[in-house]
Amino acid sequence: MAVVRVRQHVNPLAKKYQTPANALEWEKVYPQPNQPLHLDIGCAKGRFLLQMAQIETNWNFLGLEIREPLVVEANQFRCELGLTNLHYLFCNVNNSLRSLLSSLPPGTLQRVSIQFPDPWFKNRHAKRRVVQPELVAELAGYLAVGGVVFLQSDIEFVAVEMRDRFAENPAFERLGTEEWLTENPLPVATEREIGTQNKGEPVYRAIFVKKTSAP
C-alpha cells in the first residue's frame, strides 16, 4: 500500500474542520455494540488500536483523527485484517464528541486514551490543543462510572496541562501517588512512545478514573 503523506499538524480551528461529525449508528459500526468501548482521541495512523483490537476482542475500539487520509488508510488496514471490533473516524473531536457519543448505549464508554497530542507550543495557539476544559466535561458526561482516562506525552508542559484539566473536573480522580506513572498500564505502546523510550527520553503519564459522584 502506498505511503500516505499528510501534514504533521492540522489547525482544528480552521473553517474546514468546524462541521461536527454526525451521530453514529453503533449497531451498524460494531456487530456487538454493547461491548465496552475504548475511545482513542487523536489516533494518527491507528496502529495502536489495530493491535489493541486483536488483543482485547471483547472490547470495541474507536479511533478519532482530524487528518482524513490517515483515517482512510487505517480503515483499509482494519478491513484487510477483518477486525469487526475496530473503527476509525475522521472528525474534529473538539466539536464532534457530543454528537458522536449522544447515541452511545449508556455505560458503554469505559476507557479513553489521549496519547502524544499535537503540542502547539506557542501560547497564542493554546486553544488548538485537544484537551480543553469543554472536552473534559463532555467525557465526564459520557464515561461510565469507574471508566478510565489514560494520558501521556513526551512534552512535559502538555502532560501537565492535560493532567491539570482532568484534575480540575470534580468527576475525575487521579490514580497513583507519584507525580507520573512509570509504566504504561495498557498492553500496547504507541510508535511515538517506543521511539521516545528508545532515545532514553521521558514519557509523562497519568491515569484518571470517573468517580461515582462529584463532591
Short mmCIF file of C-alpha atoms in Angstrom, two decimals:
data_model
loop_
_atom_site.label_atom_id
_atom_site.label_comp_id
_atom_site.label_asym_id
_atom_site.label_seq_id
_atom_site.Cartn_x
_atom_site.Cartn_y
_atom_site.Cartn_z
CA MET A 1 0.00 0.00 0.00
CA ALA A 2 1.30 3.47 -0.89
CA VAL A 3 2.56 5.65 1.92
CA VAL A 4 0.03 8.34 2.80
CA ARG A 5 1.61 11.77 3.17
CA VAL A 6 -0.21 14.28 5.35
CA ARG A 7 0.60 17.47 7.19
CA GLN A 8 2.00 16.76 10.63
CA HIS A 9 -0.11 19.47 12.26
CA VAL A 10 -3.66 20.44 11.34
CA ASN A 11 -5.27 23.55 12.80
CA PRO A 12 -8.54 22.37 14.40
CA LEU A 13 -9.82 25.96 14.42
CA ALA A 14 -9.67 26.22 10.63
CA LYS A 15 -13.03 26.69 8.89
CA LYS A 16 -12.88 23.32 7.10
CA TYR A 17 -12.92 21.49 10.45
CA GLN A 18 -15.88 23.29 12.03
CA THR A 19 -18.65 20.96 10.84
CA PRO A 20 -19.39 18.42 13.62
CA ALA A 21 -19.45 14.74 12.76
CA ASN A 22 -22.82 13.03 12.55
CA ALA A 23 -24.05 10.72 15.28
CA LEU A 24 -23.03 7.11 14.75
CA GLU A 25 -25.44 4.22 14.35
CA TRP A 26 -23.49 1.96 16.67
CA GLU A 27 -25.27 -1.24 15.66
CA LYS A 28 -24.06 -0.65 12.10
CA VAL A 29 -20.49 0.09 13.18
CA TYR A 30 -19.98 -2.88 15.52
CA PRO A 31 -21.62 -6.33 15.38
CA GLN A 32 -21.70 -6.24 19.20
CA PRO A 33 -22.38 -2.58 20.03
CA ASN A 34 -22.89 -3.24 23.76
CA GLN A 35 -19.30 -4.35 24.33
CA PRO A 36 -17.22 -1.86 26.35
CA LEU A 37 -15.81 0.91 24.17
CA HIS A 38 -12.25 2.24 24.17
CA LEU A 39 -12.05 5.71 22.58
CA ASP A 40 -8.63 6.82 21.32
CA ILE A 41 -8.57 10.57 20.67
CA GLY A 42 -6.01 11.59 18.05
CA CYS A 43 -5.28 8.07 16.85
CA ALA A 44 -2.99 9.16 13.96
CA LYS A 45 -2.23 6.10 11.80
CA GLY A 46 -4.21 3.89 14.16
CA ARG A 47 -1.52 1.26 14.70
CA PHE A 48 -2.04 1.31 18.48
CA LEU A 49 -5.74 0.44 18.17
CA LEU A 50 -5.02 -2.08 15.44
CA GLN A 51 -3.04 -4.10 17.97
CA MET A 52 -5.39 -3.44 20.87
CA ALA A 53 -8.40 -4.72 18.92
CA GLN A 54 -6.62 -8.00 18.25
CA ILE A 55 -5.61 -8.43 21.90
CA GLU A 56 -8.90 -7.41 23.54
CA THR A 57 -11.51 -8.96 21.28
CA ASN A 58 -14.26 -8.45 23.87
CA TRP A 59 -13.88 -4.65 23.55
CA ASN A 60 -14.87 -2.26 20.78
CA PHE A 61 -12.35 0.38 19.71
CA LEU A 62 -12.96 3.76 18.10
CA GLY A 63 -10.16 5.98 16.87
CA LEU A 64 -10.79 9.65 16.14
CA GLU A 65 -8.39 11.60 13.93
CA ILE A 66 -8.54 15.02 12.28
CA ARG A 67 -6.28 14.08 9.34
CA GLU A 68 -8.65 12.32 6.97
CA PRO A 69 -6.09 10.48 4.78
CA LEU A 70 -4.80 8.67 7.87
CA VAL A 71 -8.35 7.56 8.72
CA VAL A 72 -8.92 6.20 5.21
CA GLU A 73 -5.68 4.21 5.36
CA ALA A 74 -6.36 2.93 8.89
CA ASN A 75 -9.81 1.66 7.92
CA GLN A 76 -8.27 -0.13 4.95
CA PHE A 77 -5.84 -1.95 7.25
CA ARG A 78 -8.74 -2.80 9.58
CA CYS A 79 -10.72 -4.30 6.71
CA GLU A 80 -7.74 -6.32 5.48
CA LEU A 81 -7.41 -7.86 8.94
CA GLY A 82 -11.15 -8.44 9.25
CA LEU A 83 -11.40 -6.66 12.59
CA THR A 84 -15.07 -6.04 13.31
CA ASN A 85 -14.49 -4.51 16.77
CA LEU A 86 -12.49 -1.58 15.40
CA HIS A 87 -13.47 1.60 13.57
CA TYR A 88 -11.71 4.83 12.68
CA LEU A 89 -13.50 8.12 12.13
CA PHE A 90 -12.42 11.43 10.65
CA CYS A 91 -13.56 14.35 12.80
CA ASN A 92 -12.55 17.31 14.91
CA VAL A 93 -13.13 15.87 18.37
CA ASN A 94 -13.44 19.32 19.96
CA ASN A 95 -16.72 19.98 18.17
CA SER A 96 -17.88 16.43 17.43
CA LEU A 97 -17.64 14.46 20.67
CA ARG A 98 -21.13 15.29 21.89
CA SER A 99 -22.85 14.41 18.63
CA LEU A 100 -20.85 11.19 18.32
CA LEU A 101 -21.45 9.93 21.84
CA SER A 102 -25.02 11.10 22.29
CA SER A 103 -26.33 7.92 20.68
CA LEU A 104 -23.94 5.60 22.54
CA PRO A 105 -25.61 3.00 24.78
CA PRO A 106 -25.25 4.28 28.40
CA GLY A 107 -22.33 2.79 30.30
CA THR A 108 -20.58 1.63 27.12
CA LEU A 109 -17.70 4.11 27.08
CA GLN A 110 -15.28 2.65 29.61
CA ARG A 111 -11.82 3.76 28.51
CA VAL A 112 -10.36 6.83 26.83
CA SER A 113 -6.77 7.39 25.73
CA ILE A 114 -5.16 10.64 24.62
CA GLN A 115 -1.58 9.97 23.66
CA PHE A 116 1.08 12.37 22.42
CA PRO A 117 -1.31 15.04 21.10
CA ASP A 118 -0.01 17.90 18.97
CA PRO A 119 1.70 20.23 21.48
CA TRP A 120 1.07 23.60 19.80
CA PHE A 121 3.99 25.19 21.64
CA LYS A 122 3.07 28.87 21.23
CA ASN A 123 0.77 30.40 23.84
CA ARG A 124 -1.34 32.02 21.14
CA HIS A 125 -2.06 28.54 19.79
CA ALA A 126 -3.15 27.10 23.15
CA LYS A 127 -6.79 26.84 22.01
CA ARG A 128 -5.67 24.40 19.31
CA ARG A 129 -4.61 21.82 21.89
CA VAL A 130 -7.05 18.94 22.10
CA VAL A 131 -7.54 18.74 25.89
CA GLN A 132 -9.72 21.76 26.61
CA PRO A 133 -11.99 22.04 29.69
CA GLU A 134 -15.03 21.54 27.45
CA LEU A 135 -13.66 18.21 26.18
CA VAL A 136 -13.01 17.05 29.76
CA ALA A 137 -16.58 17.98 30.73
CA GLU A 138 -18.04 16.10 27.79
CA LEU A 139 -16.01 12.99 28.60
CA ALA A 140 -17.20 13.24 32.20
CA GLY A 141 -20.77 13.13 30.94
CA TYR A 142 -20.39 10.05 28.76
CA LEU A 143 -17.73 7.94 30.50
CA ALA A 144 -19.12 5.11 32.62
CA VAL A 145 -18.61 5.29 36.38
CA GLY A 146 -15.32 3.54 37.05
CA GLY A 147 -14.16 4.22 33.50
CA VAL A 148 -10.61 5.44 32.98
CA VAL A 149 -8.81 8.13 31.03
CA PHE A 150 -5.17 7.49 30.14
CA LEU A 151 -2.97 10.44 29.19
CA GLN A 152 0.61 10.52 28.01
CA SER A 153 3.02 12.86 26.24
CA ASP A 154 6.74 13.30 25.76
CA ILE A 155 6.30 17.07 26.17
CA GLU A 156 6.14 17.86 29.89
CA PHE A 157 4.08 21.06 29.72
CA VAL A 158 1.49 19.32 27.54
CA ALA A 159 1.24 16.43 30.00
CA VAL A 160 0.94 18.86 32.93
CA GLU A 161 -1.82 20.81 31.19
CA MET A 162 -3.77 17.65 30.33
CA ARG A 163 -3.36 16.26 33.84
CA ASP A 164 -4.40 19.53 35.49
CA ARG A 165 -7.51 19.90 33.35
CA PHE A 166 -8.78 16.47 34.28
CA ALA A 167 -7.81 17.03 37.92
CA GLU A 168 -9.83 20.26 37.96
CA ASN A 169 -13.02 18.45 36.94
CA PRO A 170 -14.78 17.03 40.02
CA ALA A 171 -15.95 13.95 38.10
CA PHE A 172 -12.39 12.62 37.86
CA GLU A 173 -9.89 11.31 40.38
CA ARG A 174 -6.24 10.72 39.54
CA LEU A 175 -4.88 7.27 40.38
CA GLY A 176 -1.47 6.77 41.95
CA THR A 177 0.53 8.87 44.38
CA GLU A 178 3.62 9.52 42.26
CA GLU A 179 3.81 12.59 40.04
CA TRP A 180 3.79 10.47 36.86
CA LEU A 181 3.14 6.80 36.10
CA THR A 182 6.38 4.97 35.44
CA GLU A 183 4.75 2.27 33.30
CA ASN A 184 2.10 2.23 30.60
CA PRO A 185 -0.89 0.28 32.03
CA LEU A 186 -2.07 -0.73 28.55
CA PRO A 187 -0.72 -3.81 26.75
CA VAL A 188 0.32 -1.86 23.63
CA ALA A 189 2.70 1.08 23.25
CA THR A 190 2.31 3.68 20.51
CA GLU A 191 5.03 4.19 17.91
CA ARG A 192 5.80 7.58 19.43
CA GLU A 193 6.14 6.06 22.90
CA ILE A 194 8.53 3.37 21.66
CA GLY A 195 10.63 5.92 19.76
CA THR A 196 10.81 8.24 22.75
CA GLN A 197 11.88 5.49 25.12
CA ASN A 198 14.44 4.16 22.64
CA LYS A 199 16.06 7.61 22.73
CA GLY A 200 16.16 7.43 26.53
CA GLU A 201 13.78 10.35 26.89
CA PRO A 202 10.97 10.52 29.48
CA VAL A 203 7.29 9.88 28.88
CA TYR A 204 4.86 11.66 31.20
CA ARG A 205 1.78 9.57 32.01
CA ALA A 206 -1.30 9.93 34.18
CA ILE A 207 -4.50 7.96 34.61
CA PHE A 208 -7.86 9.15 35.91
CA VAL A 209 -11.00 7.30 36.94
CA LYS A 210 -14.57 8.53 36.68
CA LYS A 211 -15.86 8.79 40.24
CA THR A 212 -19.24 7.56 41.44
CA SER A 213 -20.36 11.12 42.07
CA ALA A 214 -18.91 14.58 42.13
CA PRO A 215 -18.33 16.09 45.60
#
